[in-house]
Amino acid sequence: MSANAATLMLISSGVAAVGTYSSMKAQQAALNRENYRLETETEMAKIAALQEENARNQYAEKELANNLAYQSIAGYADNSMSFLNMNRQVIENRNKDISDIRLMGKSVDVKFRQQVFENRARTQAVTFGGYTSAIAQLVNGYGNYKWYS
């Protein structure tokens, strides 16, 4: 049992097209896994930012409580301007730190979302390129089959 050259060229093109299709599917799966990982990291970054914000709020609350305790033993009047200024500074520093924490959280979120967007574009390119290549291989194989038979 033997096959002529034209038939072998057609079979070879079919095998190459299947290989291209398989490679395309593997690349798509890898990009989908990468997107899932990025989405998970985005959620973890949001949780970390919330934890940092909560920790900074707790630190400020402790600092305000310490100031109140100091005021009570030092004999300051409740409306003492220096005491009010100390507490205002604590609150302003806390608000600034929380703003920075939120900004960094948004920065990380944007970075991950950009990577997901790029991966989705790459998936579309891989899909289009894979199908185009497989079709070209099949057409070429069929052309060779017709030419040599």
PDB file of C-alpha atoms in Angstrom:
ATOM      1  CA  MET A   1       0.000   0.000   0.000  1.00  0.00           C
ATOM      2  CA  SER A   2       1.538   3.253  -1.046  1.00  0.00           C
ATOM      3  CA  ALA A   3       0.276   6.749  -1.565  1.00  0.00           C
ATOM      4  CA  ASN A   4       1.349   9.076  -4.294  1.00  0.00           C
ATOM      5  CA  ALA A   5       3.179  12.347  -3.555  1.00  0.00           C
ATOM      6  CA  ALA A   6       0.076  14.474  -4.030  1.00  0.00           C
ATOM      7  CA  THR A   7      -1.860  12.530  -1.403  1.00  0.00           C
ATOM      8  CA  LEU A   8       1.033  12.725   1.046  1.00  0.00           C
ATOM      9  CA  MET A   9       1.235  16.510   0.552  1.00  0.00           C
ATOM     10  CA  LEU A  10      -2.485  16.795   1.274  1.00  0.00           C
ATOM     11  CA  ILE A  11      -2.169  14.650   4.405  1.00  0.00           C
ATOM     12  CA  SER A  12       0.857  16.666   5.537  1.00  0.00           C
ATOM     13  CA  SER A  13      -1.078  19.899   5.152  1.00  0.00           C
ATOM     14  CA  GLY A  14      -3.967  18.466   7.151  1.00  0.00           C
ATOM     15  CA  VAL A  15      -1.651  17.398   9.966  1.00  0.00           C
ATOM     16  CA  ALA A  16       0.026  20.832   9.988  1.00  0.00           C
ATOM     17  CA  ALA A  17      -3.384  22.534  10.147  1.00  0.00           C
ATOM     18  CA  VAL A  18      -4.395  20.361  13.118  1.00  0.00           C
ATOM     19  CA  GLY A  19      -1.108  21.232  14.835  1.00  0.00           C
ATOM     20  CA  THR A  20      -1.716  24.944  14.252  1.00  0.00           C
ATOM     21  CA  TYR A  21      -5.248  24.646  15.621  1.00  0.00           C
ATOM     22  CA  SER A  22      -3.980  22.781  18.691  1.00  0.00           C
ATOM     23  CA  SER A  23      -1.292  25.399  19.289  1.00  0.00           C
ATOM     24  CA  MET A  24      -3.870  28.172  18.973  1.00  0.00           C
ATOM     25  CA  LYS A  25      -6.127  26.518  21.560  1.00  0.00           C
ATOM     26  CA  ALA A  26      -3.199  26.053  23.968  1.00  0.00           C
ATOM     27  CA  GLN A  27      -2.255  29.733  23.663  1.00  0.00           C
ATOM     28  CA  GLN A  28      -5.865  30.766  24.236  1.00  0.00           C
ATOM     29  CA  ALA A  29      -6.043  28.591  27.359  1.00  0.00           C
ATOM     30  CA  ALA A  30      -2.778  30.039  28.681  1.00  0.00           C
ATOM     31  CA  LEU A  31      -4.024  33.603  28.170  1.00  0.00           C
ATOM     32  CA  ASN A  32      -7.328  32.756  29.867  1.00  0.00           C
ATOM     33  CA  ARG A  33      -5.442  31.309  32.862  1.00  0.00           C
ATOM     34  CA  GLU A  34      -3.289  34.453  32.977  1.00  0.00           C
ATOM     35  CA  ASN A  35      -6.421  36.638  32.962  1.00  0.00           C
ATOM     36  CA  TYR A  36      -7.903  34.625  35.822  1.00  0.00           C
ATOM     37  CA  ARG A  37      -4.667  35.020  37.795  1.00  0.00           C
ATOM     38  CA  LEU A  38      -4.675  38.779  37.159  1.00  0.00           C
ATOM     39  CA  GLU A  39      -8.303  39.111  38.240  1.00  0.00           C
ATOM     40  CA  THR A  40      -7.502  37.185  41.429  1.00  0.00           C
ATOM     41  CA  GLU A  41      -4.501  39.422  42.108  1.00  0.00           C
ATOM     42  CA  THR A  42      -6.692  42.487  41.540  1.00  0.00           C
ATOM     43  CA  GLU A  43      -9.092  41.294  44.217  1.00  0.00           C
ATOM     44  CA  MET A  44      -6.204  40.518  46.585  1.00  0.00           C
ATOM     45  CA  ALA A  45      -4.762  44.002  45.998  1.00  0.00           C
ATOM     46  CA  LYS A  46      -8.140  45.552  46.824  1.00  0.00           C
ATOM     47  CA  ILE A  47      -8.275  43.571  50.066  1.00  0.00           C
ATOM     48  CA  ALA A  48      -4.702  44.566  50.941  1.00  0.00           C
ATOM     49  CA  ALA A  49      -5.521  48.245  50.333  1.00  0.00           C
ATOM     50  CA  LEU A  50      -8.590  47.991  52.581  1.00  0.00           C
ATOM     51  CA  GLN A  51      -6.503  46.332  55.292  1.00  0.00           C
ATOM     52  CA  GLU A  52      -3.905  49.100  55.080  1.00  0.00           C
ATOM     53  CA  GLU A  53      -6.644  51.721  55.238  1.00  0.00           C
ATOM     54  CA  ASN A  54      -8.179  50.050  58.289  1.00  0.00           C
ATOM     55  CA  ALA A  55      -4.781  49.799  59.978  1.00  0.00           C
ATOM     56  CA  ARG A  56      -4.142  53.501  59.356  1.00  0.00           C
ATOM     57  CA  ASN A  57      -7.565  54.384  60.790  1.00  0.00           C
ATOM     58  CA  GLN A  58      -6.860  52.292  63.891  1.00  0.00           C
ATOM     59  CA  TYR A  59      -3.478  53.979  64.337  1.00  0.00           C
ATOM     60  CA  ALA A  60      -5.118  57.419  64.085  1.00  0.00           C
ATOM     61  CA  GLU A  61      -7.809  56.411  66.574  1.00  0.00           C
ATOM     62  CA  LYS A  62      -5.115  55.301  69.023  1.00  0.00           C
ATOM     63  CA  GLU A  63      -3.217  58.532  68.514  1.00  0.00           C
ATOM     64  CA  LEU A  64      -6.348  60.582  69.171  1.00  0.00           C
ATOM     65  CA  ALA A  65      -7.088  58.518  72.286  1.00  0.00           C
ATOM     66  CA  ASN A  66      -3.521  59.069  73.514  1.00  0.00           C
ATOM     67  CA  ASN A  67      -3.896  62.807  72.954  1.00  0.00           C
ATOM     68  CA  LEU A  68      -7.143  62.792  74.908  1.00  0.00           C
ATOM     69  CA  ALA A  69      -5.489  60.868  77.734  1.00  0.00           C
ATOM     70  CA  TYR A  70      -2.580  63.343  77.740  1.00  0.00           C
ATOM     71  CA  GLN A  71      -5.013  66.248  77.792  1.00  0.00           C
ATOM     72  CA  SER A  72      -6.846  64.814  80.761  1.00  0.00           C
ATOM     73  CA  ILE A  73      -3.690  64.468  82.887  1.00  0.00           C
ATOM     74  CA  ALA A  74      -2.078  67.724  81.727  1.00  0.00           C
ATOM     75  CA  GLY A  75      -5.019  69.898  82.633  1.00  0.00           C
ATOM     76  CA  TYR A  76      -5.682  71.313  79.175  1.00  0.00           C
ATOM     77  CA  ALA A  77      -9.067  72.846  78.619  1.00  0.00           C
ATOM     78  CA  ASP A  78     -11.239  70.971  76.127  1.00  0.00           C
ATOM     79  CA  ASN A  79     -11.096  73.855  73.669  1.00  0.00           C
ATOM     80  CA  SER A  80      -7.342  74.471  73.938  1.00  0.00           C
ATOM     81  CA  MET A  81      -6.124  75.527  70.500  1.00  0.00           C
ATOM     82  CA  SER A  82      -2.841  73.607  70.740  1.00  0.00           C
ATOM     83  CA  PHE A  83      -4.695  70.439  71.661  1.00  0.00           C
ATOM     84  CA  LEU A  84      -7.242  70.916  68.889  1.00  0.00           C
ATOM     85  CA  ASN A  85      -4.413  71.598  66.455  1.00  0.00           C
ATOM     86  CA  MET A  86      -2.646  68.363  67.482  1.00  0.00           C
ATOM     87  CA  ASN A  87      -5.823  66.393  66.844  1.00  0.00           C
ATOM     88  CA  ARG A  88      -6.427  68.213  63.563  1.00  0.00           C
ATOM     89  CA  GLN A  89      -2.894  67.271  62.447  1.00  0.00           C
ATOM     90  CA  VAL A  90      -3.547  63.642  63.329  1.00  0.00           C
ATOM     91  CA  ILE A  91      -6.740  63.667  61.271  1.00  0.00           C
ATOM     92  CA  GLU A  92      -5.121  65.470  58.322  1.00  0.00           C
ATOM     93  CA  ASN A  93      -2.197  63.033  58.282  1.00  0.00           C
ATOM     94  CA  ARG A  94      -4.592  60.105  58.457  1.00  0.00           C
ATOM     95  CA  ASN A  95      -6.659  61.471  55.571  1.00  0.00           C
ATOM     96  CA  LYS A  96      -3.538  62.085  53.477  1.00  0.00           C
ATOM     97  CA  ASP A  97      -2.222  58.585  54.171  1.00  0.00           C
ATOM     98  CA  ILE A  98      -5.578  57.018  53.315  1.00  0.00           C
ATOM     99  CA  SER A  99      -5.692  59.011  50.067  1.00  0.00           C
ATOM    100  CA  ASP A 100      -2.232  57.692  49.195  1.00  0.00           C
ATOM    101  CA  ILE A 101      -3.293  54.131  50.034  1.00  0.00           C
ATOM    102  CA  ARG A 102      -6.376  54.457  47.813  1.00  0.00           C
ATOM    103  CA  LEU A 103      -4.325  55.977  44.992  1.00  0.00           C
ATOM    104  CA  MET A 104      -1.855  53.095  45.108  1.00  0.00           C
ATOM    105  CA  GLY A 105      -4.746  50.626  45.171  1.00  0.00           C
ATOM    106  CA  LYS A 106      -6.250  52.241  42.076  1.00  0.00           C
ATOM    107  CA  SER A 107      -2.842  52.220  40.385  1.00  0.00           C
ATOM    108  CA  VAL A 108      -2.479  48.478  40.951  1.00  0.00           C
ATOM    109  CA  ASP A 109      -6.056  47.924  39.760  1.00  0.00           C
ATOM    110  CA  VAL A 110      -5.421  49.895  36.548  1.00  0.00           C
ATOM    111  CA  LYS A 111      -2.189  47.982  35.921  1.00  0.00           C
ATOM    112  CA  PHE A 112      -3.930  44.618  36.222  1.00  0.00           C
ATOM    113  CA  ARG A 113      -6.881  45.729  34.087  1.00  0.00           C
ATOM    114  CA  GLN A 114      -4.500  46.896  31.355  1.00  0.00           C
ATOM    115  CA  GLN A 115      -2.783  43.531  31.378  1.00  0.00           C
ATOM    116  CA  VAL A 116      -6.140  41.738  31.102  1.00  0.00           C
ATOM    117  CA  PHE A 117      -7.100  44.006  28.189  1.00  0.00           C
ATOM    118  CA  GLU A 118      -3.796  43.253  26.435  1.00  0.00           C
ATOM    119  CA  ASN A 119      -4.291  39.524  26.995  1.00  0.00           C
ATOM    120  CA  ARG A 120      -7.780  39.678  25.512  1.00  0.00           C
ATOM    121  CA  ALA A 121      -6.413  41.467  22.440  1.00  0.00           C
ATOM    122  CA  ARG A 122      -3.650  38.860  22.223  1.00  0.00           C
ATOM    123  CA  THR A 123      -6.258  36.084  22.430  1.00  0.00           C
ATOM    124  CA  GLN A 124      -8.148  37.596  19.501  1.00  0.00           C
ATOM    125  CA  ALA A 125      -4.918  37.895  17.493  1.00  0.00           C
ATOM    126  CA  VAL A 126      -3.953  34.304  18.288  1.00  0.00           C
ATOM    127  CA  THR A 127      -7.401  33.084  17.257  1.00  0.00           C
ATOM    128  CA  PHE A 128      -7.423  34.996  13.975  1.00  0.00           C
ATOM    129  CA  GLY A 129      -3.825  34.061  13.184  1.00  0.00           C
ATOM    130  CA  GLY A 130      -4.399  30.414  14.057  1.00  0.00           C
ATOM    131  CA  TYR A 131      -7.448  30.020  11.855  1.00  0.00           C
ATOM    132  CA  THR A 132      -5.791  31.954   9.013  1.00  0.00           C
ATOM    133  CA  SER A 133      -2.686  29.794   9.193  1.00  0.00           C
ATOM    134  CA  ALA A 134      -4.657  26.541   9.347  1.00  0.00           C
ATOM    135  CA  ILE A 135      -6.809  27.550   6.375  1.00  0.00           C
ATOM    136  CA  ALA A 136      -3.712  28.615   4.408  1.00  0.00           C
ATOM    137  CA  GLN A 137      -2.079  25.249   5.104  1.00  0.00           C
ATOM    138  CA  LEU A 138      -5.181  23.364   3.971  1.00  0.00           C
ATOM    139  CA  VAL A 139      -5.555  25.453   0.817  1.00  0.00           C
ATOM    140  CA  ASN A 140      -1.863  25.026   0.028  1.00  0.00           C
ATOM    141  CA  GLY A 141      -2.113  21.269   0.564  1.00  0.00           C
ATOM    142  CA  TYR A 142      -5.167  21.020  -1.632  1.00  0.00           C
ATOM    143  CA  GLY A 143      -3.433  23.119  -4.313  1.00  0.00           C
ATOM    144  CA  ASN A 144      -0.415  20.838  -4.215  1.00  0.00           C
ATOM    145  CA  TYR A 145      -2.674  17.796  -4.374  1.00  0.00           C
ATOM    146  CA  LYS A 146      -4.436  19.147  -7.446  1.00  0.00           C
ATOM    147  CA  TRP A 147      -1.136  20.205  -9.066  1.00  0.00           C
ATOM    148  CA  TYR A 148       0.642  16.905  -8.581  1.00  0.00           C
ATOM    149  CA  SER A 149      -2.256  14.576  -9.280  1.00  0.00           C
TER     150      SER A 149
END
